[in-house]
XYZ file of C-alpha atoms in Angstrom:
497
model
C 18.790 -1.753 27.141
C 15.384 -3.387 27.161
C 15.001 -7.085 26.429
C 11.286 -7.444 27.121
C 9.334 -7.938 23.875
C 6.750 -5.297 23.120
C 3.822 -6.165 20.889
C 2.418 -3.523 18.545
C -0.392 -4.096 16.056
C -0.802 -1.628 13.196
C -4.252 -1.852 11.624
C -4.403 -0.802 7.978
C -1.881 -1.478 5.230
C -2.137 1.781 3.313
C 0.776 4.203 3.203
C 0.069 5.482 6.745
C 0.023 1.967 8.177
C 3.103 0.852 6.261
C 4.975 3.907 7.504
C 3.782 3.416 11.084
C 4.907 -0.227 11.055
C 8.291 0.718 9.617
C 9.013 3.477 12.114
C 7.652 1.753 15.234
C 9.744 -1.331 14.468
C 12.816 0.807 13.870
C 12.274 2.961 16.974
C 11.770 -0.016 19.288
C 14.896 -1.747 18.007
C 16.957 1.428 18.350
C 15.820 1.572 21.995
C 17.101 -1.960 22.534
C 13.621 -3.393 22.826
C 12.714 -6.705 21.232
C 10.049 -5.597 18.786
C 7.069 -7.757 17.856
C 5.193 -5.744 15.248
C 2.248 -6.986 13.203
C 0.657 -5.154 10.280
C -2.930 -6.179 9.539
C -4.692 -5.319 6.271
C -8.201 -6.319 5.261
C -7.495 -6.366 1.519
C -5.326 -8.936 -0.215
C -2.730 -6.331 -1.188
C -0.873 -3.579 0.615
C -0.770 0.080 -0.380
C -4.359 1.179 0.130
C -5.265 3.634 -2.628
C -1.816 3.380 -4.224
C -2.079 1.082 -7.230
C 0.385 1.224 -10.117
C -0.457 -0.793 -13.223
C 2.447 -1.600 -15.524
C 0.997 -2.599 -18.877
C 2.408 -2.788 -22.420
C 5.109 -0.223 -21.636
C 2.690 2.141 -19.835
C 3.030 3.126 -16.176
C -0.533 3.793 -15.028
C -1.556 5.139 -11.632
C -5.043 4.010 -10.701
C -4.908 5.899 -7.386
C -2.801 8.952 -6.486
C -0.274 9.815 -9.188
C 2.324 11.985 -7.437
C 3.164 14.040 -4.364
C 4.313 17.545 -3.527
C 8.079 17.716 -3.854
C 8.655 20.114 -0.988
C 6.866 18.028 1.654
C 9.848 16.400 3.310
C 8.483 13.297 5.107
C 8.267 11.321 1.870
C 11.684 12.576 0.731
C 13.214 11.523 4.041
C 11.555 8.104 3.885
C 12.704 7.619 0.285
C 16.270 8.333 1.351
C 16.060 5.873 4.244
C 14.763 3.181 1.899
C 17.387 3.838 -0.780
C 14.829 5.164 -3.268
C 16.061 8.717 -3.771
C 17.546 7.739 -7.139
C 14.119 6.510 -8.287
C 12.486 9.933 -7.917
C 11.485 11.790 -11.050
C 9.850 15.149 -11.713
C 7.436 16.467 -14.303
C 8.377 17.307 -17.875
C 9.967 20.804 -17.774
C 8.370 21.517 -21.155
C 4.853 20.870 -19.794
C 4.501 23.731 -17.328
C 1.273 25.116 -18.794
C -2.091 24.226 -17.204
C -5.474 25.252 -18.583
C -8.842 26.036 -17.014
C -12.099 25.736 -18.913
C -14.325 28.797 -19.104
C -17.430 28.999 -21.300
C -16.278 25.954 -23.234
C -12.818 27.350 -24.022
C -9.526 26.307 -22.477
C -7.634 29.301 -21.076
C -4.019 29.023 -19.875
C -3.595 29.746 -16.191
C -1.745 33.049 -15.819
C 1.874 32.852 -14.721
C 2.496 33.401 -11.021
C -0.557 31.646 -9.651
C 0.193 29.661 -6.487
C -2.772 27.543 -5.392
C -4.856 29.937 -7.447
C -3.576 33.016 -5.613
C -1.942 35.601 -7.920
C 1.655 36.411 -7.007
C 2.382 38.195 -10.303
C -0.262 40.854 -10.891
C 0.372 41.685 -14.560
C -0.347 38.187 -16.013
C -3.389 37.888 -13.757
C -4.817 41.161 -15.066
C -4.457 39.884 -18.663
C -6.163 36.507 -18.216
C -9.502 35.731 -19.844
C -10.478 33.475 -16.956
C -11.785 36.332 -14.818
C -13.829 39.396 -15.783
C -12.570 42.924 -15.201
C -14.952 43.183 -12.262
C -13.643 39.920 -10.819
C -10.042 41.096 -11.156
C -10.822 44.381 -9.418
C -12.505 42.499 -6.590
C -9.488 40.212 -6.176
C -7.172 43.220 -5.925
C -9.232 44.440 -2.973
C -7.272 41.849 -0.997
C -4.358 44.290 -1.071
C -6.279 46.857 1.004
C -8.883 44.899 2.972
C -8.246 44.636 6.733
C -7.367 41.288 8.237
C -9.815 39.249 10.267
C -9.754 40.270 13.924
C -9.136 36.738 15.214
C -7.649 33.509 13.910
C -10.637 31.251 14.613
C -11.497 28.562 12.093
C -13.848 29.250 9.198
C -14.665 27.534 5.941
C -12.076 27.649 3.191
C -14.685 28.976 0.765
C -15.780 31.757 3.089
C -12.175 32.821 3.638
C -11.304 32.918 -0.086
C -14.590 34.632 -0.939
C -13.849 37.235 1.723
C -10.298 37.887 0.516
C -10.511 37.458 -3.292
C -14.184 37.484 -4.232
C -16.546 34.842 -5.571
C -15.420 34.876 -9.200
C -11.764 34.053 -8.532
C -12.861 31.400 -6.051
C -15.271 29.752 -8.513
C -13.197 30.070 -11.685
C -9.650 29.465 -10.490
C -9.111 28.484 -6.868
C -11.908 25.954 -6.374
C -11.058 23.897 -9.494
C -7.419 23.747 -8.364
C -8.237 22.733 -4.818
C -10.852 20.226 -5.973
C -7.990 18.098 -7.239
C -6.794 17.740 -3.649
C -10.002 17.352 -1.648
C -12.801 16.961 -4.256
C -14.827 19.022 -1.828
C -17.174 21.941 -1.401
C -14.894 24.748 -0.242
C -17.741 26.224 1.821
C -17.854 23.003 3.875
C -14.095 22.515 4.340
C -12.168 23.788 7.356
C -9.559 26.441 6.561
C -7.311 25.415 9.456
C -7.434 21.747 8.443
C -6.772 22.245 4.729
C -4.785 25.432 4.079
C -3.863 26.911 7.476
C -1.098 28.942 5.867
C -3.744 31.108 4.191
C -5.074 32.255 7.557
C -1.566 32.683 8.933
C -0.628 34.869 5.974
C -3.666 37.067 6.513
C -2.740 37.532 10.157
C 0.939 38.211 9.437
C 0.745 40.236 6.215
C -2.892 41.421 6.317
C -3.108 40.552 2.589
C -3.251 36.991 1.247
C -1.572 38.085 -1.983
C 1.291 39.802 -0.156
C 1.666 36.729 2.023
C 1.817 34.361 -0.948
C 4.421 36.533 -2.674
C 6.594 36.437 0.446
C 6.077 32.693 0.923
C 6.906 31.971 -2.731
C 10.358 33.505 -2.315
C 10.919 31.412 0.822
C 9.778 28.239 -0.964
C 12.209 28.862 -3.812
C 15.047 29.040 -1.292
C 13.909 25.866 0.495
C 13.786 24.004 -2.820
C 17.587 24.131 -2.963
C 17.642 21.453 -0.225
C 15.477 19.020 -2.194
C 16.736 16.135 -4.342
C 17.674 17.285 -7.847
C 14.356 16.232 -9.486
C 12.397 18.305 -6.947
C 14.246 21.583 -7.398
C 12.427 22.464 -10.603
C 9.297 20.356 -10.270
C 6.320 20.977 -8.005
C 5.422 17.286 -8.044
C 7.432 14.083 -7.866
C 6.825 10.377 -8.322
C 8.980 7.279 -8.859
C 10.239 6.201 -12.272
C 8.337 2.935 -12.080
C 5.275 4.290 -10.283
C 4.216 5.023 -6.716
C 3.913 1.336 -5.960
C 7.727 1.370 -5.877
C 7.433 2.841 -2.378
C 4.874 0.242 -1.251
C 6.946 -2.640 -2.578
C 10.117 -1.378 -0.908
C 8.373 -0.818 2.428
C 6.924 -4.338 2.340
C 10.367 -5.754 1.570
C 12.029 -3.833 4.411
C 9.271 -4.734 6.885
C 9.594 -8.430 6.170
C 13.388 -8.231 6.409
C 12.981 -6.444 9.757
C 10.834 -9.204 11.218
C 7.449 -7.481 10.951
C 4.548 -9.920 10.548
C 2.242 -8.909 7.690
C -1.318 -10.249 7.569
C -3.287 -9.416 4.420
C -6.881 -10.481 3.809
C -7.479 -10.118 7.545
C -10.203 -7.783 8.764
C -10.144 -6.399 12.296
C -13.604 -6.597 13.842
C -12.984 -5.772 17.498
C -10.694 -3.753 19.751
C -11.128 -4.409 23.459
C -9.154 -3.280 26.512
C -7.984 -6.161 28.697
C -6.171 -4.792 31.752
C -3.115 -2.918 30.505
C -3.231 -4.541 27.072
C -5.609 -4.740 24.102
C -7.337 -7.645 22.451
C -7.593 -7.220 18.676
C -10.211 -9.505 17.165
C -10.087 -10.714 13.565
C -12.918 -11.800 11.307
C -13.379 -15.517 11.766
C -12.856 -15.488 15.508
C -9.113 -15.284 15.822
C -7.239 -12.458 17.515
C -4.063 -11.202 19.167
C -3.148 -9.263 22.280
C -0.983 -6.155 22.030
C 0.612 -3.522 24.234
C -0.196 -0.827 21.698
C -2.474 -0.493 18.669
C -2.175 2.037 15.861
C -5.343 2.459 13.785
C -4.687 3.909 10.308
C -8.114 3.194 8.821
C -10.611 5.662 7.358
C -12.253 7.456 10.272
C -15.583 5.654 9.826
C -13.853 2.280 10.221
C -11.766 3.403 13.209
C -14.936 4.725 14.848
C -16.511 1.267 14.624
C -13.652 -0.166 16.691
C -13.453 2.563 19.334
C -16.900 2.223 20.888
C -19.586 4.800 21.515
C -18.827 8.148 23.110
C -19.144 11.794 21.942
C -15.575 12.171 20.646
C -15.917 9.083 18.445
C -19.287 10.276 17.162
C -17.484 13.204 15.534
C -15.279 10.746 13.670
C -18.372 9.033 12.320
C -19.710 12.377 11.114
C -16.764 13.095 8.791
C -18.036 12.850 5.231
C -16.033 11.043 2.539
C -16.561 11.877 -1.145
C -16.415 9.172 -3.799
C -14.399 9.852 -6.949
C -13.251 7.915 -9.988
C -10.585 8.236 -12.613
C -10.519 6.998 -16.181
C -7.172 6.367 -17.869
C -7.288 6.242 -21.673
C -4.449 5.218 -24.012
C -4.170 6.174 -27.704
C -1.692 5.955 -30.499
C -0.212 9.417 -30.920
C -1.178 9.499 -34.598
C -4.792 8.652 -33.722
C -5.099 11.325 -31.037
C -3.749 13.936 -33.501
C -3.459 16.624 -30.805
C -0.459 18.718 -29.797
C -0.259 18.668 -26.008
C 1.592 21.768 -24.839
C 1.036 21.443 -21.104
C 0.087 19.170 -18.248
C -3.697 19.240 -18.637
C -6.765 21.236 -17.648
C -9.238 21.850 -14.818
C -12.995 22.326 -15.031
C -15.075 24.573 -12.720
C -18.440 23.319 -11.514
C -20.232 25.967 -13.563
C -19.171 24.308 -16.847
C -21.481 21.342 -16.212
C -19.109 18.681 -17.546
C -18.882 15.040 -16.518
C -15.159 15.305 -15.839
C -13.613 17.641 -13.277
C -10.104 17.645 -14.765
C -7.879 15.927 -17.289
C -4.153 15.245 -16.949
C -2.160 14.829 -20.156
C -0.215 12.137 -18.361
C 2.227 11.129 -21.077
C 3.218 14.774 -21.580
C 3.399 15.665 -17.894
C 5.259 12.461 -16.929
C 7.548 11.313 -19.744
C 8.084 7.848 -18.254
C 4.414 6.841 -18.370
C 3.914 5.884 -22.039
C 6.007 4.204 -24.743
C 7.147 6.330 -27.658
C 4.401 7.149 -30.130
C 1.589 6.777 -27.572
C -0.608 9.089 -25.529
C -1.975 8.536 -22.039
C -4.772 10.669 -20.569
C -6.236 10.551 -17.069
C -9.678 12.050 -16.536
C -11.273 12.648 -13.138
C -14.935 12.142 -12.279
C -16.826 13.176 -9.152
C -16.578 15.725 -6.370
C -18.721 16.858 -3.466
C -22.301 17.224 -4.698
C -21.499 15.435 -7.982
C -21.458 11.717 -7.156
C -24.183 10.375 -9.448
C -21.516 8.490 -11.384
C -21.537 5.764 -8.690
C -24.777 4.429 -10.221
C -23.292 4.121 -13.725
C -21.548 1.164 -15.322
C -17.915 1.478 -16.376
C -19.050 1.679 -19.997
C -21.427 4.540 -19.204
C -18.717 6.427 -17.325
C -16.266 5.992 -20.196
C -18.884 7.167 -22.720
C -19.397 10.395 -20.753
C -15.661 10.928 -20.405
C -15.015 10.307 -24.101
C -17.764 12.782 -24.994
C -16.021 15.514 -22.986
C -12.621 14.543 -24.429
C -14.029 14.766 -27.964
C -15.714 18.124 -27.425
C -12.876 19.771 -25.513
C -9.819 18.291 -27.279
C -11.179 16.936 -30.542
C -10.067 13.337 -29.851
C -12.645 11.003 -31.369
C -10.441 7.976 -32.124
C -11.031 4.606 -30.519
C -8.628 4.173 -27.601
C -6.159 1.306 -27.368
C -7.585 0.595 -23.939
C -9.076 2.293 -20.894
C -9.007 1.650 -17.153
C -11.753 2.800 -14.775
C -10.896 3.084 -11.083
C -13.689 3.653 -8.584
C -12.500 5.162 -5.311
C -15.540 4.958 -3.067
C -15.542 7.115 0.074
C -11.912 8.027 -0.524
C -11.728 11.791 0.041
C -12.281 12.941 3.660
C -13.962 16.313 4.076
C -12.660 18.156 7.139
C -15.495 20.240 8.645
C -14.980 23.595 10.342
C -13.652 22.872 13.827
C -12.092 19.577 12.714
C -8.794 20.115 14.549
C -10.633 20.748 17.825
C -12.586 17.529 17.308
C -9.374 15.566 16.710
C -7.727 17.008 19.824
C -10.791 16.094 21.880
C -10.785 12.551 20.511
C -7.100 11.974 21.190
C -7.329 13.425 24.678
C -10.274 11.127 25.384
C -8.400 8.112 23.984
C -5.321 8.880 26.085
C -7.509 8.607 29.197
C -9.739 5.673 28.211
C -7.396 3.643 25.989
C -3.766 4.659 26.582
C -1.565 3.062 23.945
C -4.208 3.239 21.211
C -3.533 5.774 18.445
C -5.692 6.865 15.522
C -4.213 8.540 12.490
C -4.305 8.740 8.708
C -5.777 10.798 5.882
C -8.970 11.513 7.819
C -7.077 13.534 10.424
C -4.307 15.894 9.296
C -3.812 15.873 5.532
C -4.666 13.631 2.587
C -1.440 13.763 0.553
C 1.110 10.950 0.656
C 3.688 13.045 2.575
C 0.998 13.987 5.116
C 0.066 10.342 5.629
C 3.712 9.364 6.009
C 4.280 12.112 8.573
C 1.229 11.031 10.551
C 2.265 7.373 10.508
C 5.727 8.322 11.729
C 4.373 10.512 14.538
C 2.024 7.781 15.780
C 4.862 5.244 15.623
C 7.187 7.449 17.659
C 4.527 8.101 20.295
C 3.710 4.401 20.599
C 7.358 3.302 20.747
C 8.390 5.991 23.230
C 5.514 5.094 25.531
C 6.411 1.410 25.465
C 10.109 1.988 26.133
C 9.566 4.642 28.783
C 11.487 7.092 26.630
C 8.624 9.513 26.139
C 9.973 12.987 26.788
C 7.250 14.885 25.030
C 9.174 15.134 21.754
C 6.831 12.849 19.851
C 3.773 14.548 21.282
C 5.262 17.910 20.394
C 5.948 16.718 16.856
C 2.353 15.530 16.620
C 1.056 18.894 17.788
C 3.228 20.677 15.236
C 1.981 18.294 12.594
C -1.595 19.130 13.556
C -0.826 22.795 13.091
C 1.004 22.536 9.790
C -0.225 19.297 8.237
C -2.113 20.735 5.322
C 0.354 23.412 4.302
C 0.884 22.918 0.580
């Protein structure tokens, strides 16, 4: 048993920071250590990008709107917090998703997994890809595998395996919803490492996806009931349910929460660290967990080559526009979850979710809720527009593509500046170098979050948990390599979706 108090400061109150604070506090107490944990957030509210608006019977997500059901860290955390019963899946009658081609919405062929065909017959019938493009994609079945497993760009890999047309018309629009990036600038190993692993194991990406799909169906049997037949999950009253419950549990567990407090300095003082706050105040800690965007963490870590690579990570700015209508005014039959738009279509929006059809809990009866997405890598001019100008462009696309010209009941514009990290080729090597350097120069300081090993909520939760376990085990002398091993495994598999 350890009675000596250990002080840990978690910087950043987004989902990674909340998770890190929860698990480090829990781990220290389980080890018999008197835990003194402080969570510091620069904004006035916790949750980072998570922001649920509950308005007039609508449940509106202004940030992320769901998470992948089969990524277990968020399922495990929900169970620990007593939230499993709050989970809900998508409408089983809204399975269909469309992709725009030449101004027409085409249904995605059955059997596509992340844009990769796992059922050949529906793929060969789709109007999304020309006969030449389909023939090129089928070359994946006979092409040799790459001779080594070194990193390359996601775009180069998919172009090499499936051809440019399938990449441009199907895969890139799907993946843009996750990273909003240029696939030719994104690291394969940092985003979809399973693609490369499948090529190495099965030689063919299509064969690999078919095999993996069967395995995923079996694994789904272990998920909570709502996740067994739904790719995505959320909470019945919005994602902020998780934030609110974490805050409640942290306060009950004795964690100090400081909002509206910006960290301006991190300095090593002997075996401890001085964390300076805006306004001149500060605290001393045994361990510090930074869960900020990489450009903010880099400002606190000083100048050396490993940190310079953090500064170089680009973040794309995106926005979303939520629009509410009376069902009778919209006068459209929504038979799916929404549609995606390739770059070549030249539209202002990149996708549109038919939210009230996809998620039945999000709108009162007789009403329609749409969520349109704006911005991606290379298409960020919207940042110079007013909200009214953005809405006008969105409504123009909605009118032309769905025929909805009615005045909305209301709209909400959410600007998410520098919100989508773009992992460059070699990103994982850069992260390993940084963490090795930190372990030598600043032992007890950990950096983690969406800018490192995955942008989804489950990825952020996993990373917060790993950092918490490493910090707690170091402070209690219980480090046996298990946390480090878990972190390494997370690095390898973080982006598998």
